[in-house]
Coordinates of N, CA and C in Angstrom, one line a residue:
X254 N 93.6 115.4 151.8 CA 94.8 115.7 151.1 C 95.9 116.1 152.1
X255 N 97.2 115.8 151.8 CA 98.3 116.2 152.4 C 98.2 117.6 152.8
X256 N 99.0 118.3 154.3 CA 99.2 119.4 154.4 C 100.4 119.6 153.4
X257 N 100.2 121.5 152.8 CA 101.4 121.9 152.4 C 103.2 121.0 152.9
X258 N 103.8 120.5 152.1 CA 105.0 119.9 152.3 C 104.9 119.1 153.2
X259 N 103.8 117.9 153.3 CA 103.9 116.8 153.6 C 104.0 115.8 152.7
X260 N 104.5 114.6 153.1 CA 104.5 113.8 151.8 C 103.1 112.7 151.6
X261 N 102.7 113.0 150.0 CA 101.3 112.3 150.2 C 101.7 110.9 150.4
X262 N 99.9 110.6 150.8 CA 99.9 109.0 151.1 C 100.8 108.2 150.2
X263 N 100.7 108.4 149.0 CA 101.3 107.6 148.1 C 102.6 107.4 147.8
X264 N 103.7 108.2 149.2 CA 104.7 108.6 149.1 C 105.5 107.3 150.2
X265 N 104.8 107.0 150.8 CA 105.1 106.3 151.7 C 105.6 104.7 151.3
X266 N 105.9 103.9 152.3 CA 106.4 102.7 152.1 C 105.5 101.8 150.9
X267 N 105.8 100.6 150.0 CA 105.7 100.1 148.5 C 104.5 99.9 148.7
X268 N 103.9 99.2 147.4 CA 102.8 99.1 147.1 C 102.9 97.8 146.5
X269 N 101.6 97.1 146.3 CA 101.3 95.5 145.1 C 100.4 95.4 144.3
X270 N 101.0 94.6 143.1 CA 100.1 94.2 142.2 C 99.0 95.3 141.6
X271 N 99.2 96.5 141.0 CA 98.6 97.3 140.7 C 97.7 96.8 139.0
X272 N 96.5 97.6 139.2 CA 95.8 97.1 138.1 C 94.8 98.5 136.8
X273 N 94.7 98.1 135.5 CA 94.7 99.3 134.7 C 93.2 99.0 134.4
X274 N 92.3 99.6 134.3 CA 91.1 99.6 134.0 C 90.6 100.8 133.3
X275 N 90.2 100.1 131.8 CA 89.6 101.3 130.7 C 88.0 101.4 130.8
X276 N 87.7 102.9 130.9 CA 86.2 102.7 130.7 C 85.4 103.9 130.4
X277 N 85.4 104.3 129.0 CA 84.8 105.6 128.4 C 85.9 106.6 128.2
X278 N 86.8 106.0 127.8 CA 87.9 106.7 127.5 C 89.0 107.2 128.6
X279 N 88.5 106.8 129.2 CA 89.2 107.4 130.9 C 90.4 105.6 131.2
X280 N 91.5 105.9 131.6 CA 92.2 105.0 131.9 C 92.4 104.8 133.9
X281 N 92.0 104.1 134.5 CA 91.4 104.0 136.3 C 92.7 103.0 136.1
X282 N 94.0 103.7 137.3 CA 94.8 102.2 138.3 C 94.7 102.3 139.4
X283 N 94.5 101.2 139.7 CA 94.0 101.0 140.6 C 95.5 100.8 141.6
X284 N 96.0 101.0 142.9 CA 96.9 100.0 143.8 C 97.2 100.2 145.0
X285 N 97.5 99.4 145.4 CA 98.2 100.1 147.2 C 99.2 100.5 147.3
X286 N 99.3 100.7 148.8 CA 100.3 101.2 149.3 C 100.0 101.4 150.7
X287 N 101.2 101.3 151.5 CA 101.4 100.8 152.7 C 101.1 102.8 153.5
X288 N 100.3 102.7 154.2 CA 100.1 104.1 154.9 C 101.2 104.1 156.6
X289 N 101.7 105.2 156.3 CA 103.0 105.4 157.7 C 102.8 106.9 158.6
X290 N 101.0 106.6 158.5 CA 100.6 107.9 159.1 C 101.0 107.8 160.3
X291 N 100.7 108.6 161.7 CA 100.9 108.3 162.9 C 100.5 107.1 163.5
X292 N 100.7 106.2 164.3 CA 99.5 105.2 164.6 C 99.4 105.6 165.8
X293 N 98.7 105.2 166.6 CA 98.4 105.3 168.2 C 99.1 104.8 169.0
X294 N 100.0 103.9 169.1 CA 101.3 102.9 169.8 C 102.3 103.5 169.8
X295 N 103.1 104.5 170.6 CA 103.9 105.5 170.5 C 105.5 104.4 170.0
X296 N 105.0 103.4 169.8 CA 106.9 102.2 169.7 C 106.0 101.2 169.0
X297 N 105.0 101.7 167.4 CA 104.8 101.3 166.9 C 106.2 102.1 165.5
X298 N 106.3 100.8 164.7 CA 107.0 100.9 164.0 C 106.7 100.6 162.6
X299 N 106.5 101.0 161.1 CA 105.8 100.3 159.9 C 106.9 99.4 159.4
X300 N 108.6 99.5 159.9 CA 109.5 98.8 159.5 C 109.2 96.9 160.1
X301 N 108.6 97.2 161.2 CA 109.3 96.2 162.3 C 107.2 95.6 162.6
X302 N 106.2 96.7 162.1 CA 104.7 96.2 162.0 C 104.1 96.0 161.0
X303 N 103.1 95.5 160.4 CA 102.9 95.4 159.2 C 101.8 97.2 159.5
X304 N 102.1 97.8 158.2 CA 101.4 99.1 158.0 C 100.0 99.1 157.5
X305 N 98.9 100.3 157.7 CA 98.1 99.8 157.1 C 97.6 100.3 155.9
X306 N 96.9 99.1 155.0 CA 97.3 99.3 153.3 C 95.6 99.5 152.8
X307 N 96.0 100.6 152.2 CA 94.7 100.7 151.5 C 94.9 100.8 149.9
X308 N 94.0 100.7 149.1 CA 93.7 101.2 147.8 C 93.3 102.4 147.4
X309 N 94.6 103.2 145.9 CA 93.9 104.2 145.7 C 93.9 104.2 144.1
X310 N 93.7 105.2 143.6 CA 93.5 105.0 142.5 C 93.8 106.6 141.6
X311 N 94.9 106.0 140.8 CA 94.7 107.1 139.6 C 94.2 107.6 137.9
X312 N 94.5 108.7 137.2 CA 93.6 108.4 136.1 C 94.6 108.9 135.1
X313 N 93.7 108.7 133.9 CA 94.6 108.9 132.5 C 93.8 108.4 131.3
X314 N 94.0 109.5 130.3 CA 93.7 109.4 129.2 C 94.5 109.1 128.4
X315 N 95.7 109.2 128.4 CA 97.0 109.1 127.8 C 97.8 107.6 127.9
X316 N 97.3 107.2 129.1 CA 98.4 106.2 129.9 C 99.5 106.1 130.2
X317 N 100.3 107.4 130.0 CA 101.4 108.4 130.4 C 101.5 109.3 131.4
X318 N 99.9 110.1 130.9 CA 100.2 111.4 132.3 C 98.9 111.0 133.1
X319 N 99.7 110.4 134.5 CA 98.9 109.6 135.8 C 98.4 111.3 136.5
X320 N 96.9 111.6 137.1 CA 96.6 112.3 138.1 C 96.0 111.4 139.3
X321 N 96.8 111.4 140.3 CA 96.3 110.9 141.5 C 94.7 111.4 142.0
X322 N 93.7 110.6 142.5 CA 92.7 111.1 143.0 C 92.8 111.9 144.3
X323 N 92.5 113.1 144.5 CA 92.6 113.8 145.4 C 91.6 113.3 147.0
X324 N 90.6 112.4 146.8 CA 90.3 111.6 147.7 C 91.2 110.5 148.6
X325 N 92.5 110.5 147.5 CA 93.4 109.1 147.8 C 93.3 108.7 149.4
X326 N 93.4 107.5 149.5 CA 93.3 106.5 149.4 C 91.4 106.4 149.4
X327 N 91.3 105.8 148.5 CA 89.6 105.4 148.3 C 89.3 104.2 148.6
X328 N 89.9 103.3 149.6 CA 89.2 101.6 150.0 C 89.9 101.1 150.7
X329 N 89.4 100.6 151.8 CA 89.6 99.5 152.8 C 88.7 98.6 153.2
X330 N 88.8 97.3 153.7 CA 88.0 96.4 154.2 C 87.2 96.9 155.4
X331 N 85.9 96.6 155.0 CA 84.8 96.5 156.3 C 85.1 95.9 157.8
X332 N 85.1 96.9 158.4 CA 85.4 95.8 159.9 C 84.5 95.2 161.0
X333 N 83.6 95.1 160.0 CA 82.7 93.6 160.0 C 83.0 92.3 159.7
X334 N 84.2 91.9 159.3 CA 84.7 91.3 158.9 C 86.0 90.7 158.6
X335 N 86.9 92.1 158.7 CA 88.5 91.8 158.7 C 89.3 92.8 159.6
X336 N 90.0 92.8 160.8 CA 90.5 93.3 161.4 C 91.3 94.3 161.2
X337 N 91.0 94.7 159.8 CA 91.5 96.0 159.0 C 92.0 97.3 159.9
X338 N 90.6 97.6 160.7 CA 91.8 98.8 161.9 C 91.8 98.6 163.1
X339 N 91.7 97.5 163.5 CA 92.0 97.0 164.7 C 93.2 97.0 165.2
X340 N 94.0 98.2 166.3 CA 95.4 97.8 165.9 C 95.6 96.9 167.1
X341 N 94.9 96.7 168.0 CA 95.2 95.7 168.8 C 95.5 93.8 168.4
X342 N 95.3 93.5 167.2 CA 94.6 92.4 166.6 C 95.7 91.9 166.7
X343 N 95.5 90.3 167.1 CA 97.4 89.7 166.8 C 97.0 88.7 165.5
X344 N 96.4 88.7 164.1 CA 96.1 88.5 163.6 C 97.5 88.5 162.4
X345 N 97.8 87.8 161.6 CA 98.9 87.6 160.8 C 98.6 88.4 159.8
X346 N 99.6 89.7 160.0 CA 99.0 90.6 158.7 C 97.5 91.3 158.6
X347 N 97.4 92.0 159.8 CA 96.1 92.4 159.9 C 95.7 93.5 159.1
X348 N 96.1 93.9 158.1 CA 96.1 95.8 158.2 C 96.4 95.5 156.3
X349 N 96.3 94.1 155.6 CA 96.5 94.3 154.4 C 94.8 94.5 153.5
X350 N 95.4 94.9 152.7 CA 94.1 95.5 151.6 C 94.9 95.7 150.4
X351 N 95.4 94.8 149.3 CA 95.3 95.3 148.1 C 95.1 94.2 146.7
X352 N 96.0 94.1 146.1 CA 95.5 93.7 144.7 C 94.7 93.4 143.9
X353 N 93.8 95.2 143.4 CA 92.8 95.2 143.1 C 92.9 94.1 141.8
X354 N 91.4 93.8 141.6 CA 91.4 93.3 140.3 C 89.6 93.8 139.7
X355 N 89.7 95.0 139.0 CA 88.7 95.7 138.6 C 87.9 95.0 137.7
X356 N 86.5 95.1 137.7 CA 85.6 94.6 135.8 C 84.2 95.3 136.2
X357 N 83.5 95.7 135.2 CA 82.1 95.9 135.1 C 81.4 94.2 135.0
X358 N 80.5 94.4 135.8 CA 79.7 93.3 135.9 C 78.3 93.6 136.1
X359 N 77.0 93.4 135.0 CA 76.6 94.1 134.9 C 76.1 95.6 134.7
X360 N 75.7 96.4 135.4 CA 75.5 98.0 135.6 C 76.5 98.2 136.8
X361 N 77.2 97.5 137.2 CA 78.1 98.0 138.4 C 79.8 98.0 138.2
X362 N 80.2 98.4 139.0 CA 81.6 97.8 138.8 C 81.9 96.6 140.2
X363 N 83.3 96.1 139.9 CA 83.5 95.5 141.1 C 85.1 95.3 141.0
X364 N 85.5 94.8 142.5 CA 86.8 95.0 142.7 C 86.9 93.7 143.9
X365 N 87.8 92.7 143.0 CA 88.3 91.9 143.9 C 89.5 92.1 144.3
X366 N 89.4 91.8 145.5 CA 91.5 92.2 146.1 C 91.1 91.6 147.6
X367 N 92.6 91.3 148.3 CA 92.3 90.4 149.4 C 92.8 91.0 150.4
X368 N 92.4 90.5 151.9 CA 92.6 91.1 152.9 C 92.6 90.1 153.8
X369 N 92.8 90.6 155.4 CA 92.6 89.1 156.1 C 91.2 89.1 156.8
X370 N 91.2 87.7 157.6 CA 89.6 88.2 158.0 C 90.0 87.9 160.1
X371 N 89.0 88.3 160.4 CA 89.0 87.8 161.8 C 89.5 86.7 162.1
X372 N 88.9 85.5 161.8 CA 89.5 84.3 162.0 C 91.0 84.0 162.3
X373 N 91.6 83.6 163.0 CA 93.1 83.8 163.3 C 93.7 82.6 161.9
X374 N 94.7 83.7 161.2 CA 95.4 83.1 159.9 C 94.7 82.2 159.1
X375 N 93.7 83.7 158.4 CA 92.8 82.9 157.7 C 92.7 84.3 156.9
X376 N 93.3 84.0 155.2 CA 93.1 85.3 154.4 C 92.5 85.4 153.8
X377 N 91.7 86.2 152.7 CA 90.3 86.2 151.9 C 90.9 86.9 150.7
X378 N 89.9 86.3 149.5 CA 89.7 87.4 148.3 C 88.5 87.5 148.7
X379 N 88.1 88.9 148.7 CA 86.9 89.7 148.8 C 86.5 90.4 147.7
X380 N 85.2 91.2 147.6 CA 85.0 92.1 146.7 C 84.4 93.3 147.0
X381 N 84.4 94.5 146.2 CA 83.4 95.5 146.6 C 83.0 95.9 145.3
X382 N 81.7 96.8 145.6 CA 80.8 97.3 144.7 C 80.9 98.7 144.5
X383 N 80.7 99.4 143.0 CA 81.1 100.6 142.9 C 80.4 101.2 141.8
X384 N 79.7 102.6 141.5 CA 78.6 102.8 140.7 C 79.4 103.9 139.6
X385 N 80.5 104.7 140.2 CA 81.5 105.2 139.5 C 83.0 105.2 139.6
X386 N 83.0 104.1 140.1 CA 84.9 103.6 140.3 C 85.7 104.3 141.0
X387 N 84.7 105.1 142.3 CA 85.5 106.2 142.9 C 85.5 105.6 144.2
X388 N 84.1 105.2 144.6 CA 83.3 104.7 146.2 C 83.0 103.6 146.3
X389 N 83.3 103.2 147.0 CA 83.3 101.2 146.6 C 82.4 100.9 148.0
X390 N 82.0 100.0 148.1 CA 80.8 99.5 149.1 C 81.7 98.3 149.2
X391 N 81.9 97.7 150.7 CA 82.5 96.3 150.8 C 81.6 95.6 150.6
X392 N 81.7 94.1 150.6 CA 80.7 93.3 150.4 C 81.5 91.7 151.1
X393 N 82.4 92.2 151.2 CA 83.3 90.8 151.8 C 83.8 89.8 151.6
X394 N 84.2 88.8 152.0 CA 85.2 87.4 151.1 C 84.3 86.8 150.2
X395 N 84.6 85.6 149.4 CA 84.0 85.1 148.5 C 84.6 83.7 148.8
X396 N 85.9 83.7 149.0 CA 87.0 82.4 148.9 C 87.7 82.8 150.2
X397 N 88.2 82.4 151.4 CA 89.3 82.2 152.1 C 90.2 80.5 152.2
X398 N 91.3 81.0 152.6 CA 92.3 79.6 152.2 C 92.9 80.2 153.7
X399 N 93.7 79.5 154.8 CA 94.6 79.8 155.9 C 96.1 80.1 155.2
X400 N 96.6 81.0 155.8 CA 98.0 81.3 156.3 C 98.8 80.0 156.3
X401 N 99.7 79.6 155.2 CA 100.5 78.7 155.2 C 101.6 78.7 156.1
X402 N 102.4 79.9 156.3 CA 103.4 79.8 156.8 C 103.6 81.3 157.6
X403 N 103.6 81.6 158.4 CA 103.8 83.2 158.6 C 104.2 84.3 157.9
X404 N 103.9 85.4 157.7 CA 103.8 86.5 157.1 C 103.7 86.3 155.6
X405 N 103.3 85.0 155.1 CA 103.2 84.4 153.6 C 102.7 83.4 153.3
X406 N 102.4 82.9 152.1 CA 101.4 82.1 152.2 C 99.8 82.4 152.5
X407 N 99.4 83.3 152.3 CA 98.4 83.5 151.9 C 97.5 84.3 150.8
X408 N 96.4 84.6 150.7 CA 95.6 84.6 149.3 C 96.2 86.0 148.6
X409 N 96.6 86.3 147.1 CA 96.6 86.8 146.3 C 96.7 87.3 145.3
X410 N 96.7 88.2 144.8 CA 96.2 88.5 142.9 C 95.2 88.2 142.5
X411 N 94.1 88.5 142.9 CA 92.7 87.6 142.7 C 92.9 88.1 141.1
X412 N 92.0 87.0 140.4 CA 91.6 87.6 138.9 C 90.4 86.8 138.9
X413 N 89.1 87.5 137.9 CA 87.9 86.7 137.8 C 87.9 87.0 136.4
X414 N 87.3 85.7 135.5 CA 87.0 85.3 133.9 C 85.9 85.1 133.9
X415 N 84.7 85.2 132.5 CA 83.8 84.9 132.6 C 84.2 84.1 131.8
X416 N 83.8 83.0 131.6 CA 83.6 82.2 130.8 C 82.8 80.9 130.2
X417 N 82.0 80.6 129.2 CA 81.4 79.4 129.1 C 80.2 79.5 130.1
X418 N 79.0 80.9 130.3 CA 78.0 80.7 131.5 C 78.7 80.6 132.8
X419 N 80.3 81.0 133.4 CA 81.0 80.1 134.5 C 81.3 81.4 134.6
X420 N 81.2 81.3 136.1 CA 82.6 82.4 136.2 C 83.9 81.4 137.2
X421 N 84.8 82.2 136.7 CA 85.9 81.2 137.2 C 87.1 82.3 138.3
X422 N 87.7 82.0 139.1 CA 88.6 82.8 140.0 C 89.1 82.0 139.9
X423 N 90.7 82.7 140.0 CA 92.1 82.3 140.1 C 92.8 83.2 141.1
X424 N 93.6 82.6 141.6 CA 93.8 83.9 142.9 C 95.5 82.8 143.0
X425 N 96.3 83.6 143.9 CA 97.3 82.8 144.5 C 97.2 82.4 145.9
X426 N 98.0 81.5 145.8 CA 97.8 81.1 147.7 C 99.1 80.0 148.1
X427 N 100.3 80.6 148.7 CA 100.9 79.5 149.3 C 102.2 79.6 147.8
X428 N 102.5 78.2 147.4 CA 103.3 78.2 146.1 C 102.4 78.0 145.0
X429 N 101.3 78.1 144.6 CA 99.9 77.6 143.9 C 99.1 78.3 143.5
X430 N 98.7 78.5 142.4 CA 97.2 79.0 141.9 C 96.2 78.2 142.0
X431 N 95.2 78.8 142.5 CA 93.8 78.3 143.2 C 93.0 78.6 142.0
X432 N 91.9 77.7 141.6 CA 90.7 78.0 140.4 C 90.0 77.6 141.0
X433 N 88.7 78.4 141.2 CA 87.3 78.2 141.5 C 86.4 78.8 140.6
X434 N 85.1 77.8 140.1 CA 84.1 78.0 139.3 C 82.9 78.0 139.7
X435 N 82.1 79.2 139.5 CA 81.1 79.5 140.3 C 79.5 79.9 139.0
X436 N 78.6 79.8 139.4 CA 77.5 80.5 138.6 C 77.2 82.2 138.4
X437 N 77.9 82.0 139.9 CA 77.9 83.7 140.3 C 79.5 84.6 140.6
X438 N 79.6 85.8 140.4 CA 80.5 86.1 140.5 C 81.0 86.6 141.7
X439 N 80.0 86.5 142.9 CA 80.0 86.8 144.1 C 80.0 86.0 145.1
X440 N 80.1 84.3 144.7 CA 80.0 83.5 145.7 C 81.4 82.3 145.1

């Protein structure tokens, strides 16, 4: 939690594509936001760097009166995988993490949202795993597409359908929506 009269995480520079998820009467949003904590590069800048973004999440029974989770921020990418705190990385947009897209699947929950991965300008929708919508376990890309054009042009808004035995992803990428159909909701 913030110290006395500091401004919380969620105070800091914008956020994307936020998402509402109902489940036992409890209303979960999900979204980011850009973190402008100290970084270690004394002539690092979040204006002039990309900042680093995590997901948090708030609640509501009302769908009016929002309480922020006092854990906030609750998720970022595995760095097994995506250069998420790497701040050395010259990676295009190294430090993004958001647009959750929440569903029960199963006995679990899950959350696709995209990030970048090691590979130089190469973005991912990923997913993670979650047993009470608070603690999410990465699990990692599903789909990557390359970096079209610098700081744009790459993957997001993931959304997943079930449909027809299929499951199907749509995600953005570039000027285009991407559809992929899978058996599984994980590959």
């Amino acid at each position: 939690l913030p110290k006395p009269n500091e401004p919380s995480w969620e105070s800091h520079a914008g956020g994307n594509a936020p998402y509402a998820f109902e489940w036992k009467g409890m209303n979960y949003l999900f979204y980011s936001r850009y973190d402008t904590r100290p970084h270690p590069d004394p002539f690092y800048n979040p204006l002039w760097h990309d900042a680093l973004q995590h997901i948090g999440v708030a609640t509501s029974r009302d769908l009016f009166n929002w309480d922020r989770h006092p854990g906030n921020p609750i998720f970022h990418p595995a760095p097994s995988w995506s250069p998420w705190e790497d701040y050395e990385s010259d990676q295009c947009r190294p430090h993004c993490c958001r647009d959750p897209h929440v569903m029960r699947i199963d006995d679990r929950f899950v959350m696709y949202y995209v990030a970048m991965t090691r590979e130089p300008n190469v973005s991912a929708v990923a997913y993670a795993v979650s047993d009470d919508l608070l603690h999410w376990q990465d699990k990692g890309p599903i789909a990557t597409r390359p970096i079209v054009w610098a700081k744009t042009g790459m993957c997001e808004s993931p959304c997943v359908v079930h449909a027809g035995n299929r499951w199907h992803l749509f995600f953005k990428h570039s000027k285009w929506t991407q559809h992929g159909v899978s058996d599984s909701p994980f590959s």
